[in-house]
Short mmCIF file of C-alpha atoms in Angstrom, two decimals:
data_model
loop_
_atom_site.label_atom_id
_atom_site.label_comp_id
_atom_site.label_asym_id
_atom_site.label_seq_id
_atom_site.Cartn_x
_atom_site.Cartn_y
_atom_site.Cartn_z
CA UNK A 881 -3.66 3.55 -33.26
CA UNK A 882 -6.95 4.79 -32.57
CA UNK A 883 -10.66 4.48 -33.66
CA UNK A 884 -11.71 7.39 -36.26
CA UNK A 885 -15.62 6.74 -36.15
CA UNK A 886 -18.38 5.10 -34.93
CA UNK A 887 -21.90 4.52 -36.62
CA UNK A 888 -24.88 2.81 -35.29
CA UNK A 889 -28.03 1.17 -36.69
CA UNK A 890 -30.53 -0.44 -34.99
CA UNK A 891 -28.53 -0.91 -32.03
CA UNK A 892 -29.74 -1.11 -28.41
CA UNK A 893 -31.32 2.33 -27.71
CA UNK A 894 -29.98 3.86 -31.15
CA UNK A 895 -31.22 4.29 -33.82
CA UNK A 896 -28.75 5.82 -35.53
CA UNK A 897 -25.56 7.78 -34.14
CA UNK A 898 -22.35 8.51 -35.96
CA UNK A 899 -19.45 10.08 -33.77
CA UNK A 900 -16.25 11.39 -35.09
CA UNK A 901 -14.02 9.81 -32.09
CA UNK A 902 -11.04 11.88 -30.86
CA UNK A 903 -7.13 10.35 -30.81
CA UNK A 904 -6.94 11.72 -26.88
CA UNK A 905 -9.32 11.68 -24.65
CA UNK A 906 -12.83 11.04 -24.84
CA UNK A 907 -15.99 11.78 -22.41
CA UNK A 908 -19.37 10.46 -22.80
CA UNK A 909 -21.01 11.37 -19.91
CA UNK A 910 -24.97 11.78 -18.86
CA UNK A 911 -27.72 10.31 -16.38
CA UNK A 912 -27.49 6.31 -16.37
CA UNK A 913 -29.68 4.35 -18.44
CA UNK A 914 -29.29 6.84 -21.24
CA UNK A 915 -26.93 4.40 -23.61
CA UNK A 916 -23.30 5.53 -22.48
CA UNK A 917 -22.17 2.10 -22.22
CA UNK A 918 -23.86 0.65 -25.02
CA UNK A 919 -21.52 3.07 -27.04
CA UNK A 920 -18.15 1.28 -25.42
CA UNK A 921 -19.88 -2.21 -26.37
CA UNK A 922 -20.74 -1.48 -29.77
CA UNK A 923 -16.72 -0.05 -30.02
CA UNK A 924 -15.81 -3.51 -28.23
CA UNK A 925 -17.83 -5.80 -30.51
CA UNK A 926 -16.58 -4.08 -33.70
CA UNK A 927 -12.73 -4.68 -32.30
CA UNK A 928 -13.52 -8.28 -31.02
CA UNK A 929 -17.14 -9.79 -32.20
CA UNK A 930 -17.67 -9.75 -28.40
CA UNK A 931 -19.89 -7.68 -25.97
CA UNK A 932 -18.10 -7.71 -22.55
CA UNK A 933 -21.61 -8.23 -21.07
CA UNK A 934 -21.95 -11.73 -22.79
CA UNK A 935 -24.64 -10.65 -24.75
CA UNK A 936 -26.24 -12.39 -27.77
CA UNK A 937 -26.76 -10.48 -31.30
CA UNK A 938 -30.54 -10.65 -30.49
CA UNK A 939 -30.55 -8.63 -27.88
CA UNK A 940 -28.61 -6.02 -28.98
CA UNK A 941 -30.48 -5.91 -32.03
CA UNK A 942 -33.65 -2.91 -31.61
CA UNK A 943 -37.21 -4.85 -30.43
CA UNK A 944 -39.39 -4.03 -33.41
CA UNK A 945 -36.01 -4.56 -36.17
CA UNK A 946 -34.68 -7.78 -37.61
CA UNK A 947 -30.80 -6.11 -38.53
CA UNK A 948 -28.48 -4.05 -36.45
CA UNK A 949 -25.60 -2.90 -37.86
CA UNK A 950 -22.14 -1.18 -36.58
CA UNK A 951 -19.23 0.66 -38.35
CA UNK A 952 -16.09 1.52 -37.00
CA UNK A 953 -13.17 3.65 -38.82
CA UNK A 954 -9.56 2.69 -36.93
CA UNK A 955 -6.68 4.75 -38.05
CA UNK A 956 -3.24 1.67 -37.29
CA UNK A 957 0.46 2.19 -38.96
CA UNK A 958 -1.26 5.24 -41.31
CA UNK A 959 -3.94 3.29 -43.17
CA UNK A 960 -7.03 3.94 -41.94
CA UNK A 961 -9.68 0.63 -41.79
CA UNK A 962 -13.22 -0.02 -42.57
CA UNK A 963 -14.65 -2.70 -39.88
CA UNK A 964 -18.67 -3.35 -40.40
CA UNK A 965 -20.84 -5.85 -38.60
CA UNK A 966 -24.43 -7.07 -39.32
CA UNK A 967 -26.12 -8.32 -36.56
CA UNK A 968 -28.96 -10.71 -37.00
CA UNK A 969 -32.12 -12.18 -34.88
CA UNK A 970 -31.69 -15.20 -36.90
CA UNK A 971 -28.27 -15.43 -38.35
CA UNK A 972 -24.83 -15.54 -37.61
CA UNK A 973 -23.49 -11.99 -37.30
CA UNK A 974 -21.73 -10.43 -40.70
CA UNK A 975 -18.29 -8.96 -40.77
CA UNK A 976 -16.55 -7.10 -43.02
CA UNK A 977 -12.93 -5.88 -43.04
CA UNK A 978 -12.40 -2.95 -45.79
CA UNK A 979 -15.51 -4.28 -48.19
CA UNK A 980 -14.06 -7.76 -47.58
CA UNK A 981 -16.31 -10.24 -45.88
CA UNK A 982 -14.59 -12.41 -42.62
CA UNK A 983 -15.85 -15.52 -42.16
CA UNK A 984 -13.83 -15.86 -38.88
CA UNK A 985 -13.14 -13.68 -35.56
CA UNK A 986 -9.35 -14.44 -35.97
CA UNK A 987 -9.34 -12.52 -38.69
CA UNK A 988 -10.15 -9.14 -37.12
CA UNK A 989 -6.99 -9.98 -35.61
CA UNK A 990 -4.46 -6.85 -34.96
CA UNK A 991 -6.89 -4.59 -36.84
CA UNK A 992 -7.37 -2.77 -33.36
CA UNK A 993 -6.71 -3.81 -29.88
CA UNK A 994 -9.47 -2.41 -27.24
CA UNK A 995 -8.21 -2.96 -23.29
CA UNK A 996 -12.83 -3.02 -21.49
CA UNK A 997 -12.51 -1.80 -17.75
CA UNK A 998 -15.83 -1.84 -16.10
CA UNK A 999 -17.14 -1.71 -12.37
CA UNK A 1000 -17.71 -5.21 -12.94
CA UNK A 1001 -14.14 -6.26 -13.10
CA UNK A 1002 -13.01 -4.51 -10.23
CA UNK A 1003 -14.66 -7.98 -8.66
CA UNK A 1004 -12.22 -10.37 -10.72
CA UNK A 1005 -10.85 -11.44 -7.82
CA UNK A 1006 -13.49 -12.20 -5.23
CA UNK A 1007 -15.94 -13.83 -7.99
CA UNK A 1008 -15.51 -17.19 -9.06
CA UNK A 1009 -13.31 -18.67 -11.17
CA UNK A 1010 -15.33 -18.43 -14.42
CA UNK A 1011 -14.65 -14.38 -14.34
CA UNK A 1012 -10.99 -14.94 -13.74
CA UNK A 1013 -10.93 -17.58 -16.55
CA UNK A 1014 -12.91 -15.03 -18.59
CA UNK A 1015 -10.18 -12.36 -17.83
CA UNK A 1016 -7.37 -14.83 -18.55
CA UNK A 1017 -8.99 -15.55 -22.27
CA UNK A 1018 -9.87 -12.00 -23.09
CA UNK A 1019 -6.15 -10.51 -22.37
CA UNK A 1020 -4.12 -13.53 -24.30
CA UNK A 1021 -6.59 -13.52 -27.25
CA UNK A 1022 -5.48 -9.80 -27.46
CA UNK A 1023 -2.03 -11.03 -27.44
CA UNK A 1024 -2.02 -14.07 -29.70
CA UNK A 1025 -4.51 -15.34 -33.18
CA UNK A 1026 -3.52 -18.77 -31.78
CA UNK A 1027 -4.56 -18.64 -28.70
CA UNK A 1028 -7.83 -17.26 -30.20
CA UNK A 1029 -8.08 -19.88 -32.72
CA UNK A 1030 -7.36 -23.20 -29.68
CA UNK A 1031 -9.70 -21.19 -27.41
CA UNK A 1032 -12.36 -21.44 -30.16
CA UNK A 1033 -11.70 -25.44 -30.97
CA UNK A 1034 -11.31 -26.42 -27.63
CA UNK A 1035 -14.92 -24.53 -26.40
CA UNK A 1036 -16.57 -26.37 -29.80
CA UNK A 1037 -14.99 -29.51 -28.87
CA UNK A 1038 -15.81 -29.61 -25.28
CA UNK A 1039 -19.63 -28.33 -25.65
CA UNK A 1040 -19.85 -31.57 -28.72
CA UNK A 1041 -18.04 -33.70 -25.96
CA UNK A 1042 -20.99 -33.03 -23.26
CA UNK A 1043 -23.56 -33.39 -25.99
CA UNK A 1044 -22.01 -36.60 -26.47
CA UNK A 1045 -21.97 -37.57 -23.19
CA UNK A 1046 -25.80 -36.85 -22.38
CA UNK A 1047 -26.56 -39.11 -25.71
CA UNK A 1048 -24.50 -42.34 -24.39
CA UNK A 1049 -26.13 -42.03 -20.81
CA UNK A 1050 -29.26 -41.52 -22.33
CA UNK A 1051 -29.53 -43.98 -25.01
CA UNK A 1052 -26.23 -46.02 -25.01
CA UNK A 1053 -25.51 -45.08 -28.73
CA UNK A 1054 -22.38 -43.45 -30.09
CA UNK A 1055 -20.13 -44.63 -26.95
CA UNK A 1056 -17.07 -45.21 -29.79
CA UNK A 1057 -16.68 -41.84 -30.88
CA UNK A 1058 -16.55 -40.49 -27.29
CA UNK A 1059 -12.51 -41.21 -27.95
CA UNK A 1060 -12.02 -39.21 -30.95
CA UNK A 1061 -13.33 -36.33 -28.75
CA UNK A 1062 -11.64 -37.01 -25.97
CA UNK A 1063 -8.27 -36.94 -28.22
CA UNK A 1064 -9.05 -33.26 -29.79
CA UNK A 1065 -9.49 -32.25 -26.72
CA UNK A 1066 -6.29 -33.03 -25.15
CA UNK A 1067 -4.70 -31.76 -27.89
CA UNK A 1068 -6.56 -27.88 -27.89
CA UNK A 1069 -6.37 -28.15 -23.99
CA UNK A 1070 -2.92 -28.38 -23.94
CA UNK A 1071 -1.68 -25.50 -26.29
CA UNK A 1072 -4.36 -23.31 -23.94
CA UNK A 1073 -2.57 -24.88 -20.68
CA UNK A 1074 0.84 -24.21 -21.38
CA UNK A 1075 -0.54 -20.49 -23.40
CA UNK A 1076 -1.80 -19.47 -20.15
CA UNK A 1077 1.10 -20.66 -18.16
CA UNK A 1078 3.40 -18.17 -20.02
CA UNK A 1079 0.75 -15.66 -20.07
CA UNK A 1080 0.99 -15.40 -15.79
CA UNK A 1081 4.56 -15.72 -16.04
CA UNK A 1082 4.81 -12.47 -18.24
CA UNK A 1083 1.54 -10.32 -16.28
CA UNK A 1084 3.92 -11.22 -12.87
CA UNK A 1085 6.77 -9.42 -14.62
CA UNK A 1086 4.32 -6.39 -15.15
CA UNK A 1087 2.32 -6.27 -11.90
CA UNK A 1088 4.52 -6.38 -9.15
CA UNK A 1089 5.71 -2.91 -10.07
CA UNK A 1090 2.51 -1.36 -10.37
CA UNK A 1091 0.99 -3.06 -7.58
CA UNK A 1092 3.74 -1.62 -5.80
CA UNK A 1093 3.02 2.03 -7.14
CA UNK A 1094 -0.52 1.88 -6.21
CA UNK A 1095 0.02 0.62 -2.66
CA UNK A 1096 2.93 2.98 -1.66
CA UNK A 1097 5.54 -0.28 -1.95
CA UNK A 1098 3.12 -1.85 1.46
CA UNK A 1099 2.30 -4.89 -1.04
CA UNK A 1100 3.20 -7.55 -2.85
CA UNK A 1101 1.25 -8.96 -5.38
CA UNK A 1102 1.84 -12.76 -6.93
CA UNK A 1103 -0.31 -14.56 -9.10
CA UNK A 1104 -0.81 -18.17 -9.04
CA UNK A 1105 -1.42 -20.31 -11.79
CA UNK A 1106 -4.12 -23.13 -10.89
CA UNK A 1107 -4.63 -25.19 -13.58
CA UNK A 1108 -7.62 -27.91 -13.36
CA UNK A 1109 -5.25 -30.63 -15.17
CA UNK A 1110 -1.54 -30.66 -16.13
CA UNK A 1111 -0.87 -30.91 -19.59
CA UNK A 1112 1.53 -34.17 -18.78
CA UNK A 1113 -1.48 -35.65 -17.03
CA UNK A 1114 -4.46 -34.31 -19.08
CA UNK A 1115 -5.05 -37.38 -21.27
CA UNK A 1116 -4.74 -40.20 -17.94
CA UNK A 1117 -7.10 -37.92 -15.79
CA UNK A 1118 -9.96 -37.22 -18.70
CA UNK A 1119 -10.02 -41.08 -18.99
CA UNK A 1120 -9.97 -42.17 -15.68
CA UNK A 1121 -13.26 -39.35 -14.68
CA UNK A 1122 -15.21 -40.56 -17.70
CA UNK A 1123 -17.54 -42.70 -15.76
CA UNK A 1124 -18.25 -39.51 -13.58
CA UNK A 1125 -18.38 -37.69 -16.89
CA UNK A 1126 -21.13 -39.93 -18.24
CA UNK A 1127 -23.20 -39.74 -15.14
CA UNK A 1128 -23.06 -35.94 -14.81
CA UNK A 1129 -23.35 -35.39 -19.08
CA UNK A 1130 -20.77 -32.54 -18.33
CA UNK A 1131 -16.41 -32.69 -18.71
CA UNK A 1132 -15.54 -31.83 -15.29
CA UNK A 1133 -11.30 -32.35 -16.85
CA UNK A 1134 -9.59 -29.90 -18.57
CA UNK A 1135 -8.52 -25.87 -18.80
CA UNK A 1136 -12.03 -25.14 -18.93
CA UNK A 1137 -12.51 -25.21 -15.08
CA UNK A 1138 -9.19 -23.44 -14.23
CA UNK A 1139 -8.46 -20.44 -12.35
CA UNK A 1140 -5.42 -18.37 -10.65
CA UNK A 1141 -4.72 -17.35 -7.32
CA UNK A 1142 -3.92 -13.66 -6.30
CA UNK A 1143 -1.83 -13.54 -3.39
CA UNK A 1144 -1.06 -10.33 -1.82
CA UNK A 1145 1.90 -10.56 0.24
CA UNK A 1146 1.51 -13.83 0.60
CA UNK A 1147 -2.48 -13.60 1.61
CA UNK A 1148 -5.05 -15.49 -0.23
CA UNK A 1149 -7.09 -11.81 -0.97
CA UNK A 1150 -9.77 -14.11 -3.23
CA UNK A 1151 -10.79 -15.58 0.57
CA UNK A 1152 -9.23 -13.72 3.35
CA UNK A 1153 -8.32 -9.89 1.29
CA UNK A 1154 -10.50 -6.55 2.15
CA UNK A 1155 -12.73 -5.25 -0.63
CA UNK A 1156 -10.10 -2.32 -0.97
CA UNK A 1157 -7.36 -5.06 -1.30
CA UNK A 1158 -9.24 -6.73 -3.78
CA UNK A 1159 -10.21 -3.53 -5.90
CA UNK A 1160 -6.54 -2.44 -6.20
CA UNK A 1161 -5.24 -5.87 -7.48
CA UNK A 1162 -8.15 -5.76 -10.07
CA UNK A 1163 -7.05 -2.36 -11.17
CA UNK A 1164 -3.24 -3.83 -11.12
CA UNK A 1165 -4.20 -6.13 -13.39
CA UNK A 1166 -5.99 -3.68 -16.23
CA UNK A 1167 -3.16 -1.49 -16.17
CA UNK A 1168 -0.95 -4.34 -16.29
CA UNK A 1169 -2.97 -5.51 -19.23
CA UNK A 1170 -2.20 -2.55 -21.50
CA UNK A 1171 1.58 -2.38 -20.66
CA UNK A 1172 1.18 -6.22 -21.93
CA UNK A 1173 -0.44 -5.02 -25.16
CA UNK A 1174 1.80 -2.18 -25.73
CA UNK A 1175 4.97 -4.61 -25.27
CA UNK A 1176 3.38 -6.83 -27.89
CA UNK A 1177 2.32 -4.37 -30.72
CA UNK A 1178 4.78 -1.69 -30.20
CA UNK A 1179 2.05 0.76 -29.84
CA UNK A 1180 -0.88 1.65 -27.45
CA UNK A 1181 -4.26 -0.08 -27.41
CA UNK A 1182 -7.97 1.77 -26.85
CA UNK A 1183 -8.77 1.79 -23.40
CA UNK A 1184 -12.51 1.92 -22.29
CA UNK A 1185 -13.52 2.60 -19.34
CA UNK A 1186 -16.79 2.27 -18.01
CA UNK A 1187 -17.69 4.40 -14.92
CA UNK A 1188 -14.48 3.60 -13.01
CA UNK A 1189 -13.21 6.60 -11.83
CA UNK A 1190 -16.63 6.81 -9.30
CA UNK A 1191 -15.62 3.18 -7.82
CA UNK A 1192 -12.04 4.17 -6.80
CA UNK A 1193 -10.75 6.63 -4.03
CA UNK A 1194 -8.91 10.17 -5.14
CA UNK A 1195 -5.07 8.22 -4.89
CA UNK A 1196 -6.03 5.32 -7.35
CA UNK A 1197 -8.17 7.91 -9.17
CA UNK A 1198 -5.25 9.89 -9.67
CA UNK A 1199 -2.66 6.60 -10.62
CA UNK A 1200 -5.08 5.75 -13.24
CA UNK A 1201 -5.38 8.79 -15.11
CA UNK A 1202 -1.63 9.22 -14.73
CA UNK A 1203 -1.46 5.67 -16.78
CA UNK A 1204 -3.59 6.60 -19.72
CA UNK A 1205 -3.13 10.63 -20.44
CA UNK A 1206 -1.25 9.04 -23.54
CA UNK A 1207 -3.39 6.39 -24.72
CA UNK A 1208 -7.02 6.61 -26.69
CA UNK A 1209 -9.43 6.65 -23.98
CA UNK A 1210 -13.60 6.62 -24.25
CA UNK A 1211 -14.79 7.50 -20.99
CA UNK A 1212 -18.33 7.59 -19.64
CA UNK A 1213 -19.50 8.87 -15.70
CA UNK A 1214 -22.41 10.57 -14.74
CA UNK A 1215 -20.36 14.02 -14.45
CA UNK A 1216 -17.31 15.63 -15.33
CA UNK A 1217 -16.04 16.69 -11.54
CA UNK A 1218 -13.28 14.42 -11.25
CA UNK A 1219 -11.80 15.56 -14.66
CA UNK A 1220 -11.92 19.31 -13.41
CA UNK A 1221 -10.43 18.21 -9.84
CA UNK A 1222 -7.89 16.72 -11.36
CA UNK A 1223 -6.95 19.03 -14.03
CA UNK A 1224 -7.49 16.16 -16.69
CA UNK A 1225 -7.19 16.94 -19.90
CA UNK A 1226 -10.30 15.63 -22.11
CA UNK A 1227 -9.87 16.20 -25.97
CA UNK A 1228 -13.52 15.80 -26.66
CA UNK A 1229 -16.66 15.55 -24.76
CA UNK A 1230 -20.18 14.29 -25.90
CA UNK A 1231 -23.31 14.36 -23.22
CA UNK A 1232 -25.41 11.66 -23.77
CA UNK A 1233 -29.57 11.50 -23.22
CA UNK A 1234 -31.80 8.74 -24.05
CA UNK A 1235 -30.11 7.63 -26.79
CA UNK A 1236 -28.91 10.66 -28.57
CA UNK A 1237 -25.04 11.88 -28.02
CA UNK A 1238 -24.67 16.06 -28.14
CA UNK A 1239 -21.08 17.06 -29.61
CA UNK A 1240 -19.94 19.77 -26.49
CA UNK A 1241 -16.65 20.27 -26.37
CA UNK A 1242 -13.05 20.20 -28.29
CA UNK A 1243 -10.71 20.94 -25.34
CA UNK A 1244 -11.34 20.92 -21.56
CA UNK A 1245 -8.15 21.36 -19.09
#
């Protein structure tokens, strides 16, 4: 599986762009704030329907335009697929696969698997629980269409329940309908808790070896799931907390408040780890994610690296580059020195300057 080409129209600082992407290693280099990350964002958005930045569609479309367009060509199992995405300022995005419109994001599942790695991901460990939940959800959604659907349904139910809690608190009306939303919340929530539990178990199986290699065998890592509520107790605890939820207009029970603990040599590095330990653990997580996707789809995912190498020391750079040499990779950076120094093979180089992309060279290394 690999991405063959990308076309953009009225997308952020790109009025028109068309680039052909090598199945190997692709480098986008140039100064900061020229539009390199925008290309990675567009690839990820076309493959998942979501911006890795969490941006809304209207924020992506050029200021004086009403729509933006992404077209991505993907090669998979000998067949070429075309993903078209229209972003609209005041309407939901439109998506078509091979010219056929789709209604749900889950219909994109299986066309392309993308792993995105940015400097912000190096802070997964030290940031708050929301960042770690986002990591869990984005990774499990790559592996399970059912999880993607259940998570979307759960999030809609939580939003509707919170809206109802505020309405009841304000007017006293519609209190009798709360039970219906509670039942749906428990139904979808139990499935999410179960899948997260399974994912973390699989993650630990792969993570240990990667982390030992990264640390020269000096550190043992373990991920421990910290559910806000167990599957068995979800219904009862939701009822028990209803008065509190009504008082604050928020749902305080459920997997939308989960977390996971990262322990290195039995120390919780969220609180007590050095920055080096936290970054190494985050790198281990992303590399384990690649391995999990490979096992699940019996193919390699597409890897997007957004200026990550400059954030890593030389030993971790070497390990990462060794791990990705057989994967289609699109890398952004400000210069090519890291790759030349590591004698890393580059298949295609593009120079990005203020919203224009120039093809530079076919092969380096």
